[in-house]
């Protein structure tokens, strides 16, 4: 088994809150991330796939194809968007980085399998001091 | 003359547009940054001050004091905020990084002079591929 | 299971040596890190916790609370200190990054469990060319 | 078990292609990396070894010795070289980062075992957007 | 005056040598960079332009247009190429980073002037330890 | 004129204080950096030289020679040392980054002139949030 990781980036607005809670409650749970007027981040996404090196090609999967899949299914829906309001796979979810990682995993898993590799990890850096990893 | 730079960071939502233009016109000029539903960034701010090393202290100005000034006058007004709607010194301006740099300069210049140093440069990185510098 | 990592930093003086060895022996084993007059580093600490996303909150644990725990139990005892002489959990140990990682693990494990998450990894970068990881 | 990682760097020319294929076929499979006139990269190599902290030394293995092994067996054969034409352990292989990682693993495994540690991972970053990991 | 910088990257093969010198002489002057079988780097290019903020747009020049100019005139001629053999503006020159910076300046100066801004600096990082700046 | 910068790194212990002041006074002026038991940093040093490209060589000065000069005159005296007690050019000075930058300038200026280039800037990063620049 060998692991290939691609880094992609996107810049989004978001807000963490739950509709059924008061603004005060949301601030208590999510801190300044609950701001109703939004804030935003430069997110860095690392997608790791794994596979064997059998065959003559010498790679896990075509890295350009991986980039295309990530851009089509994830980046195009998040970059320069409001993830709470505009990103189909985040609608109705609390916009935590944890939920974002799980949702991105679900977006990518099948497409990568079709290329003969296996999705291994979705990692998202929200700031240089915080990151989330999800292994399915 | 010797130059001291402090780095601080903030995460904001913003949108680039001019009220007097149509949405279509704004998209033509500002591209995807015109999105009416906002997007956001992790901004990195570098504030450079200059001064002489006369006296016994061996520094340009107290670096902790510089940090306090930047946080009080700039970061607290931008971090986890919507700069178009919530940041007093950006209200009514197009939220470009250029305008942001000039506005931050104006916020800082006097406070730094009171500490005996001279503001030299405000630099803002919006993404790892773009930055703006302003020297007054 | 989902993994949350926080990065924190501290700057310390240290020296690697064992009391029962001669200065010459210490230099042979620890190289220039044995300098009796100390040297120091900017250390970068990555603390990874894991947990499930059950419940409505959408996160592993509150990231600000994790930051507080790390600062209270670790950073405040190491930053701008001499870790051989001033850091309670390092007294009497060889100040290698390996021993530091194990000691930090022991400082954090219980406090994180009380918050409902599980400590997964302590990673310490001593320079940009060297890092240590400990998984308990 | 505790894990020690060292980072080393090298700059090489390379080309991805298979002799038995036409230039057109190679471009279809390997994209612009098939350029017959070569291109090159600054590669960053991370070598992770593991071991216990038994004994009095307080480290997994001597970090300077690990650096020597990596430089002698890997960096000296790749840095400022053409890896397809000059690097003994890459001759006759497709110069993908995947094959490079496996080959470097084979170069290092025995030498590290002789020092009392176990090779755990070889990671290679080809650009800031792509990296490969191999765990044997 | 306000300054806008864009970062772009390219990966090239190159060799430093002068035809009229022996291989031995070239090695004496250019060290391991004289290798006749080539080597390569990930180059990072920073292009800085300056201008005023007069008018209503709030920017120096359109950052996307600047990206297009750099890609069309510079990156497309260098990325995944051999700069000694394939890059029109480097043919017949010693492939030092200094000469590369001056040549890139000459490629960009006019195109940027047509957009109403002024080219201020071309900076090239060849490795994380070396960079060149040229101000015309 | 063209500018060449080399990055070098060193790890030192230091303390900021003035002998004629009480410990309390030193803490008031230099904060936690006054700790009598030392602390330390990974310093990053950027040395910029300038010169013309006249002649056939195509470079400002030999980059390997610049590295040698910096290592011989600066790094070897600071790395894994206590700069207050062991670095000849810092003895008797307050160990601020400002004083360090001026002292390094004085160490390098003549040696670089002998190589036919001109020292332009000494920049020192003490942490990722603080740096000092000195232009002579």
XYZ file of C-alpha atoms in Angstrom, chain E residues 18 20 28-30 94 96 98-99 101-102 128-136, chain F residues 1-9 46 48 53 56-63:
40
model
C 29.242 28.629 -20.053
C 33.377 28.477 -23.756
C 34.808 25.336 -10.216
C 32.563 28.386 -10.793
C 29.047 26.941 -10.473
C 23.791 31.348 -18.129
C 21.464 31.623 -12.943
C 19.899 36.358 -11.338
C 19.678 36.137 -15.136
C 14.979 37.414 -12.729
C 16.216 40.039 -15.196
C 14.036 27.831 0.783
C 17.578 29.085 1.479
C 18.158 31.285 -1.601
C 16.311 34.067 -3.310
C 16.989 36.840 -5.806
C 15.278 40.234 -6.141
C 15.459 42.599 -9.120
C 13.977 46.108 -9.223
C 14.799 47.015 -12.838
C 21.645 46.245 -9.023
C 20.419 42.791 -8.133
C 19.864 41.356 -4.655
C 20.813 37.884 -3.391
C 19.538 36.602 -0.049
C 20.659 33.528 1.859
C 18.750 32.053 4.771
C 20.642 30.395 7.632
C 19.373 29.198 11.015
C 18.401 36.339 6.151
C 20.937 40.133 1.600
C 25.627 41.556 -13.151
C 30.149 36.837 -17.678
C 29.380 34.952 -14.499
C 25.710 35.825 -14.289
C 25.597 36.117 -10.533
C 26.019 38.745 -7.787
C 28.459 36.653 -5.828
C 29.032 32.950 -5.332
C 26.197 31.761 -3.131
